[in-house]
Coordinates of C-alpha atoms in Angstrom, one line a residue:
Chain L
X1 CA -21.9 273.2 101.5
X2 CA -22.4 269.7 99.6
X3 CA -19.6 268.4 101.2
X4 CA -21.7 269.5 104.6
X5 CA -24.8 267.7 103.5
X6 CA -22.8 264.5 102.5
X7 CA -21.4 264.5 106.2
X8 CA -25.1 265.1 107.7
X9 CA -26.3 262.6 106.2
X10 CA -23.6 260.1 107.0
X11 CA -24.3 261.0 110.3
X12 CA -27.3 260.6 109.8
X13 CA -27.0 256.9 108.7
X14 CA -24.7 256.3 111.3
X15 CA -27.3 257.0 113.6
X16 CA -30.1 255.7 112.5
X17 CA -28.5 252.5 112.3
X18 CA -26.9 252.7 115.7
X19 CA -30.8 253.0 116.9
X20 CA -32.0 250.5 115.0
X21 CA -29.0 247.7 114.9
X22 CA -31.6 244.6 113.1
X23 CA -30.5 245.6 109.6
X24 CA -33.4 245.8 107.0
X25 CA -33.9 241.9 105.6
X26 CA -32.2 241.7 102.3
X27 CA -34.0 239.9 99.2
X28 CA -34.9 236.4 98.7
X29 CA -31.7 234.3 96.8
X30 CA -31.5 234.9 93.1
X31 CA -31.3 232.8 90.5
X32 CA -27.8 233.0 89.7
X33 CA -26.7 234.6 92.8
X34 CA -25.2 232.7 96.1
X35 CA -26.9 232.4 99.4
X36 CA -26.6 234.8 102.0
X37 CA -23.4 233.2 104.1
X38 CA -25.8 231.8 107.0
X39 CA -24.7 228.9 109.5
X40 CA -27.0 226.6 110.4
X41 CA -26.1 224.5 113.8
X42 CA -25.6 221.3 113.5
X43 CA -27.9 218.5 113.0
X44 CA -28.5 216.8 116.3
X45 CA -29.7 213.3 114.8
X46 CA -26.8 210.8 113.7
X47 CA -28.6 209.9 111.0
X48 CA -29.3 213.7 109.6
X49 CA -25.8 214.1 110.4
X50 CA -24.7 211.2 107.7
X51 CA -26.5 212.0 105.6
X52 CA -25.3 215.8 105.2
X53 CA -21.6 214.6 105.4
X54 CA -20.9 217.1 108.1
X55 CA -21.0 217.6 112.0
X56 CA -20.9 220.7 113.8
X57 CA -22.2 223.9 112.3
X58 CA -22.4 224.4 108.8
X59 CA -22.8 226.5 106.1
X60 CA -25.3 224.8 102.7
X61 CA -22.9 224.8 100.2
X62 CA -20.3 222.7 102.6
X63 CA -22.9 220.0 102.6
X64 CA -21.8 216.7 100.4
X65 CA -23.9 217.1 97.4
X66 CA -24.2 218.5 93.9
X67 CA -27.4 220.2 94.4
X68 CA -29.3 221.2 97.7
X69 CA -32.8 221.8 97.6
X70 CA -34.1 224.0 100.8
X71 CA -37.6 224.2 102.0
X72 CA -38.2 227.5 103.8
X73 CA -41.4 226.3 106.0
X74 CA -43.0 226.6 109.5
X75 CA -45.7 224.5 111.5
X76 CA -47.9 227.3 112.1
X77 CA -47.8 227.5 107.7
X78 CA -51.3 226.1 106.1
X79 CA -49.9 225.9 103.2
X80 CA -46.6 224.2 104.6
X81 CA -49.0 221.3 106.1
X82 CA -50.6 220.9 102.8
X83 CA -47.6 220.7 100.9
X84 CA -45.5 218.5 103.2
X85 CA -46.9 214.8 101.8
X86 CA -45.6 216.6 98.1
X87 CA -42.2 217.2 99.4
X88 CA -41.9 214.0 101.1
X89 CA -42.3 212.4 97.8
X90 CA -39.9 214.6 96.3
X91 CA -37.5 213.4 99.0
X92 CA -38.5 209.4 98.4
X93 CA -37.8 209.8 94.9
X94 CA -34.8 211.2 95.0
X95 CA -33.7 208.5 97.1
X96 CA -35.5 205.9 95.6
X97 CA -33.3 206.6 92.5
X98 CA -29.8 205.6 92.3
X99 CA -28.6 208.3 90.0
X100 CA -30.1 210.8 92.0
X101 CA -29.6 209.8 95.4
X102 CA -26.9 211.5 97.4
X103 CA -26.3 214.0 94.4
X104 CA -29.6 215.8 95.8
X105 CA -29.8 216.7 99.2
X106 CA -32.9 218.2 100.9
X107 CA -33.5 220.4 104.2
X108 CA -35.6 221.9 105.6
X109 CA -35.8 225.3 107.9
X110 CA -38.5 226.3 110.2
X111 CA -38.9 229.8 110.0
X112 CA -39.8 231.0 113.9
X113 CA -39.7 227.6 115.0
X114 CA -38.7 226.0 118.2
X115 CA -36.6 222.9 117.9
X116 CA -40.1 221.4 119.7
X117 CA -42.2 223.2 117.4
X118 CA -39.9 221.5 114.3
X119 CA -40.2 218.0 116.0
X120 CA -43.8 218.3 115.9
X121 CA -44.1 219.2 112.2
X122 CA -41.2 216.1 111.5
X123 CA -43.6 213.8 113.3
X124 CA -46.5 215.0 112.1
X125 CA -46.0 214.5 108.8
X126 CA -43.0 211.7 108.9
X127 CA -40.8 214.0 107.2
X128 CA -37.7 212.1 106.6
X129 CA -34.9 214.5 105.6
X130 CA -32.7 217.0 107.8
X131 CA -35.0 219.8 109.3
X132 CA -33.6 223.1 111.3
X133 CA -35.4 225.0 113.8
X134 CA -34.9 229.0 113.3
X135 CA -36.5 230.4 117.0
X136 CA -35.4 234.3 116.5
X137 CA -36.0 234.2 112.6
X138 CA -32.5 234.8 112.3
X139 CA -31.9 233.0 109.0
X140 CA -35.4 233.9 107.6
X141 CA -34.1 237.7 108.2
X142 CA -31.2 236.4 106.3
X143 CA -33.3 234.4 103.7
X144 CA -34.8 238.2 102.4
X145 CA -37.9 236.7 105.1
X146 CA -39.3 235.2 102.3
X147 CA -43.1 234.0 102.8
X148 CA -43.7 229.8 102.5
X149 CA -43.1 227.4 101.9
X150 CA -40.4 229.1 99.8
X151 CA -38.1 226.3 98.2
X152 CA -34.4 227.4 96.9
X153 CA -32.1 224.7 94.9
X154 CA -28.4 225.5 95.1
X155 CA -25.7 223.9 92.8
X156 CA -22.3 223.0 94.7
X157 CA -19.3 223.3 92.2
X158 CA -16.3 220.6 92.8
X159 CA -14.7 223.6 93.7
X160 CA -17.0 224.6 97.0
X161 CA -18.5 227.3 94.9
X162 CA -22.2 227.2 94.3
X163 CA -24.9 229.4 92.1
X164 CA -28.4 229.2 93.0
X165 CA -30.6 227.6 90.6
X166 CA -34.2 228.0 91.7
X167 CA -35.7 230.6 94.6
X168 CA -39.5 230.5 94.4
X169 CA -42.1 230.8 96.3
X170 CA -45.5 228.6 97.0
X171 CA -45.9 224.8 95.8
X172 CA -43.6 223.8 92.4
X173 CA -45.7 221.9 89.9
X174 CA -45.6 218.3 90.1
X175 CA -43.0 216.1 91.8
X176 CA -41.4 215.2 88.5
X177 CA -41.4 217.7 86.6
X178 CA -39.9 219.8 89.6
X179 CA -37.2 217.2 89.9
X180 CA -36.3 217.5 86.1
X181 CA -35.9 221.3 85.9
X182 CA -33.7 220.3 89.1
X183 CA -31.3 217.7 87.4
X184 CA -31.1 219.9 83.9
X185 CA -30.5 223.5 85.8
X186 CA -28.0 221.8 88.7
X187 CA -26.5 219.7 85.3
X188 CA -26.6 216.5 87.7
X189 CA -24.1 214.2 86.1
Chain I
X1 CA -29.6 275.0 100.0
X2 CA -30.1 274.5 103.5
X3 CA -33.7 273.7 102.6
X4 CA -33.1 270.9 100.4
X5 CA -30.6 269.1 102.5
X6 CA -33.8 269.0 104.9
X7 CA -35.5 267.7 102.4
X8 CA -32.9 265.1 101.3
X9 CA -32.9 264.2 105.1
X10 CA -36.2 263.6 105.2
X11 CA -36.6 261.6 102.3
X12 CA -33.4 259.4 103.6
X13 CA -35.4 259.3 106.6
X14 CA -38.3 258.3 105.3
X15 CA -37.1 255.7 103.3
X16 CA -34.8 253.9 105.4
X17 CA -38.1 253.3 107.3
X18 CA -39.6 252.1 105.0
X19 CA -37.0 249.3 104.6
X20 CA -36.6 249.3 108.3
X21 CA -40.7 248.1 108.4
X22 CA -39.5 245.0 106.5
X23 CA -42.3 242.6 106.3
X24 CA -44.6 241.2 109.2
X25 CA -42.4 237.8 110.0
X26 CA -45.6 235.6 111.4
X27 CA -48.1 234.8 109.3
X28 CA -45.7 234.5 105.8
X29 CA -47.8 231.6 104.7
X30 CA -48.9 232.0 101.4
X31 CA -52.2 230.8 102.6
X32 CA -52.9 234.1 103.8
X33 CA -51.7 236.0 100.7
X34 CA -51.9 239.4 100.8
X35 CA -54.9 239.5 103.3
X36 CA -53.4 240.1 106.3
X37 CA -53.6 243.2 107.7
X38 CA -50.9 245.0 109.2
X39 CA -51.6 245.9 112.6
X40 CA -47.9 247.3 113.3
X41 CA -46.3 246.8 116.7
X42 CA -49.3 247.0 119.1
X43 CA -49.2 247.8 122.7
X44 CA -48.1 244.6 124.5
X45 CA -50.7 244.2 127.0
X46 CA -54.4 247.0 127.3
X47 CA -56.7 245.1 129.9
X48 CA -56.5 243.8 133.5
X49 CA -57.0 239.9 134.3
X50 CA -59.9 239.6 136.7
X51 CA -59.5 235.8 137.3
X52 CA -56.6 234.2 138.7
X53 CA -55.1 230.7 138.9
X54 CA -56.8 228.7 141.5
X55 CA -60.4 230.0 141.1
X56 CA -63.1 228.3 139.0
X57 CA -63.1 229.7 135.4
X58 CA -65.9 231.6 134.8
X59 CA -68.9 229.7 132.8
X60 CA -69.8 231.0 129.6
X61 CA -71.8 230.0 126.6
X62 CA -70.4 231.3 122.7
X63 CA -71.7 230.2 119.6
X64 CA -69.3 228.4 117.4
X65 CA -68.1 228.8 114.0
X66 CA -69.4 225.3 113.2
X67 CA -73.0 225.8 114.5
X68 CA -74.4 225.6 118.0
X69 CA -73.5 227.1 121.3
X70 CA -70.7 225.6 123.5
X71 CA -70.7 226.3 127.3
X72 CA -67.6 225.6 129.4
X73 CA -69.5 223.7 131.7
X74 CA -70.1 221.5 129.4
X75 CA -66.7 219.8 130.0
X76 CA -66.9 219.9 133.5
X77 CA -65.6 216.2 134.7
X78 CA -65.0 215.1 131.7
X79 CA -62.0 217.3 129.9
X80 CA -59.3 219.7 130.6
X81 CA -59.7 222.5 128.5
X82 CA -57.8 225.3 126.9
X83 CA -59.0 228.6 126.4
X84 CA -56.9 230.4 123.5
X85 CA -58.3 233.5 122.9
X86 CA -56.7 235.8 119.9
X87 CA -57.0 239.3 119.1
X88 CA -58.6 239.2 115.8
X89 CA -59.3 237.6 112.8
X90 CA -57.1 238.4 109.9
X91 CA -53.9 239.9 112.1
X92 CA -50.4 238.8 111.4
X93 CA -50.1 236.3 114.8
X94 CA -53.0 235.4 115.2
X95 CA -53.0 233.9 111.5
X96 CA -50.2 231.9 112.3
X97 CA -51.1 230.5 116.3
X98 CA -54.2 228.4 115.3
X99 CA -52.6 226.7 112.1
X100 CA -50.2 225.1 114.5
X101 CA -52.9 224.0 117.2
X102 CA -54.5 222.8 113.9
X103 CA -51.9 220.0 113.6
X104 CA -51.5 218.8 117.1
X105 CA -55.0 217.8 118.1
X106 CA -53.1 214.3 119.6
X107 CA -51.3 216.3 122.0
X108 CA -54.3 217.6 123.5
X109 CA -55.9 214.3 123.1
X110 CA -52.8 213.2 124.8
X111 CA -53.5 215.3 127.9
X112 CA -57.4 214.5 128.0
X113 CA -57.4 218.3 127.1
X114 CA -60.1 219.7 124.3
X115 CA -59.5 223.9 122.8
X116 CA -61.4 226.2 122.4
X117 CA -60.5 229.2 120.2
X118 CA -62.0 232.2 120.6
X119 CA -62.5 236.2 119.6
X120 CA -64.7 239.1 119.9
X121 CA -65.2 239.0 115.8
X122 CA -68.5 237.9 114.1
X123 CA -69.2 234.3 112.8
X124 CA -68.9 235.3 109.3
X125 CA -65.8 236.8 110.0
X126 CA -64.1 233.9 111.7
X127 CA -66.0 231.2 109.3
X128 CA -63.9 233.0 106.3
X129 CA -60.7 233.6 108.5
X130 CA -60.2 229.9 109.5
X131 CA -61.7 228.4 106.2
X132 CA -58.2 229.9 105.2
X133 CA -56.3 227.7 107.7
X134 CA -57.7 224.3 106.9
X135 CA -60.9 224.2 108.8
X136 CA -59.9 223.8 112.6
X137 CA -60.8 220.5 114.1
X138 CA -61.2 222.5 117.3
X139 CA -64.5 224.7 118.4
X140 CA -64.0 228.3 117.3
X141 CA -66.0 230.6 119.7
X142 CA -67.3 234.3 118.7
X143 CA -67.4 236.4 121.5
X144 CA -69.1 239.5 119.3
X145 CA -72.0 240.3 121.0
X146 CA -72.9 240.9 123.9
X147 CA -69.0 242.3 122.4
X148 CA -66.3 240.4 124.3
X149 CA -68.5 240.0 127.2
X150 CA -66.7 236.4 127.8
X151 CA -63.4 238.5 127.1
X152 CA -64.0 241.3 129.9
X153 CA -65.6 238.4 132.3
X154 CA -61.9 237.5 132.3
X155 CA -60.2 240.5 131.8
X156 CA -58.9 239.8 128.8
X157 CA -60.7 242.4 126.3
X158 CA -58.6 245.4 125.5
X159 CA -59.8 249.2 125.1
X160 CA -60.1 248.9 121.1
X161 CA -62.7 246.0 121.4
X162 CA -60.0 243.1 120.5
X163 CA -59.2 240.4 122.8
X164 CA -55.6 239.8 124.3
X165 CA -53.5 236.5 122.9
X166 CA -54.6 234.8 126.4
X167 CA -54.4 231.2 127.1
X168 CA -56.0 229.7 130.0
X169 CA -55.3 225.9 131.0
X170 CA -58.9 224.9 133.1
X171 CA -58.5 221.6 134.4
X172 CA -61.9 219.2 134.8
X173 CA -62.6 220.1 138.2
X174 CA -63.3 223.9 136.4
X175 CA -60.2 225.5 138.0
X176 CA -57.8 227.6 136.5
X177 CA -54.5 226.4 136.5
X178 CA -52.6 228.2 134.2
X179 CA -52.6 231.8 132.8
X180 CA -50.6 233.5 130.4
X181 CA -51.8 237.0 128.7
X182 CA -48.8 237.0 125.9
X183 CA -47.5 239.8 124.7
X184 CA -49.6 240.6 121.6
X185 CA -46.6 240.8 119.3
X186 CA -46.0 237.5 119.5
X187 CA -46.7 233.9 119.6
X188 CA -46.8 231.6 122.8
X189 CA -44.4 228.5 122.7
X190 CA -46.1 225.2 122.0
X191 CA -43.5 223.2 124.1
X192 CA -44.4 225.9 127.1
X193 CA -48.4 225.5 126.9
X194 CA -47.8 221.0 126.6
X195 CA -45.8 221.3 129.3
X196 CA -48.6 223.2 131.3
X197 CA -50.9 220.0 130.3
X198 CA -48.2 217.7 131.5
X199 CA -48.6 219.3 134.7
X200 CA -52.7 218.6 134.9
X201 CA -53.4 215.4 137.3

């Protein structure tokens, strides 16, 4: 009889997954953990390309670095528009500092955004590092659709391995300090 | 025994929905926090457009958010205009469609084109709702009362009171040259409403 009910409700599964094929978003990236193993496409602009050290579609941890910081954002986001002068002076002083530039790498992903919709926020706010449209919310489904702006910093290990080191949501306090819990938890060298 | 497999069923059942639900996708902006209310998945379209592209949009006059009444006359031979009208304050898309017009008022510049936002909610109502986006640099109408009179002049009020998401493109001449009643559910393109602008002489 157990066995019966084990069976049923297999079925069960089975079914209700067969009816419903977009599976249940997981959680956000853990501290600790390793990012959900999403593709982004790749970047369109030469320069965004060079600066990632890749072409074609990508996965985060292949990008050249030893930590990546990712901003989950979208256009339509108030708080996203507020925050955006704050991350673009994260950005400029990471590459305004030799021992930090091109060990940190920063993108961003528009969460239901249209590679138009994307371009606008880019322009808007002269945002200077790589940024990714996500039209169908495919990656945000991926990303546990985590609200924003969401910012996750991964570590990448010599070996291609990588650990998440920060997943949190809403503004981090203070370019500086942000950017020195970055260098000690990635152990930027 | 029988009995409490049903029951295990219906728990399974009940809680894979529960995951299933997930969280509403548009509006995730921590501006909002947790005040968003969860309409669910509404039915995509509830009224019956009485104007059509062509004619000359129908005048009104709406009192905005930031004081005064606006009329669409007003604009006649001057401006193109854009009607965007949204459901309701404090609903998951509509949270999220004027933040983004919010940012792009030199597109519409661009195309000699002014918006104008509107609802069938109350001012305090929308004054609290759009304080929460930044306030909008764009005239925020409340069609409350007479309730969504302006709404059901155009056939865009649905059976529950609310307005459909509804943009209409009016060009200066005061003709309607674009229509689209979205699906509720979800948020116009951007790229599709500039390119409607592009068109305008």
């Amino acid at each position: 009889m157990k066995a019966k009910m084990g069976i049923g409700l297999v079925v069960l599964t089975a079914l209700l997954f067969s009816l419903c094929p977009e599976l249940p978003a997981g959680a956000p990236p853990a501290v600790g953990g390793t990012l959900p193993n999403v593709a982004l496409p790749g970047p369109k602009d030469g320069a965004d390309r060079r600066y990632l050290g890749l072409s074609g579609s990508f996965k985060i941890p292949e990008i050249k670095a030893q930590a990546v910081i990712v901003e989950i954002f979208s256009m339509y986001c108030p708080y996203c528009q507020k925050e955006a002068p704050v991350v673009n002076q994260l950005f400029a002083r990471i590459e305004g500092n030799p021992a930090l530039k091109g060990k940190i790498k920063m993108l961003g992903i528009g969460m239901g955004n249209s590679p138009f919709e994307v371009g606008v926020f880019k322009k808007k706010y002269g945002v200077a590092f790589p940024l990714f449209p996500d039209p169908d919310f495919a990656i945000h489904k991926r990303m546990g659709e985590v609200r924003t702006p969401y910012f996750i910093v991964t570590k990448i290990h010599p070996d291609g391995s990588h650990r998440v080191v920060y997943s949190k949501l809403g503004a981090f306090e203070g370019v500086d300090a942000f950017l020195a819990a970055i260098v000690r938890d990635a152990g930027i060298k | 025994m029988k009995k409490k497999g049903l029951i295990g069923a219906v728990f399974f059942l009940g809680a894979f929905l529960l995951l299933a639900a997930g969280a509403p996708v548009y509006s995730a902006s921590e501006a909002f926090k947790d005040n968003i209310y969860n309409t669910g998945h509404l039915k995509s379209r509830d009224s019956v457009l009485k104007v059509k592209v062509g004619q000359r949009a129908p005048d009104f006059t709406l009192r905005a958010v930031a004081g005064g009444p606006v009329s669409l006359g007003q604009f006649r031979g001057k401006k193109n205009v854009v009607l965007s009208f949204v459901p309701a304050a404090w609903t998951p898309v509509c949270s999220d469609q004027w933040p983004g017009y919010n940012i792009v008022k030199d597109l519409f510049d661009e195309h000699d084109a002014v918006l104008l936002g509107i609802t069938a909610d109350n001012i305090p109502t929308l004054f609290s709702w759009t304080n929460q986006m930044g306030t909008p640099w764009f005239p925020v109408l409340s069609d409350f009362w007479p309730h969504g009179k302006t709404a059901a002049r155009y056939g865009v009020l649905r059976s529950d009171g609310t307005t459909e998401r509804a943009l209409f493109v009016i060009d200066k001449l005061g003709v309607i040259r674009y229509i689209d009643v979205h699906d509720i559910n979800q948020r116009p393109s951007l790229e599709v409403l500039m390119g409607e602008l592009e068109k305008l002489p």
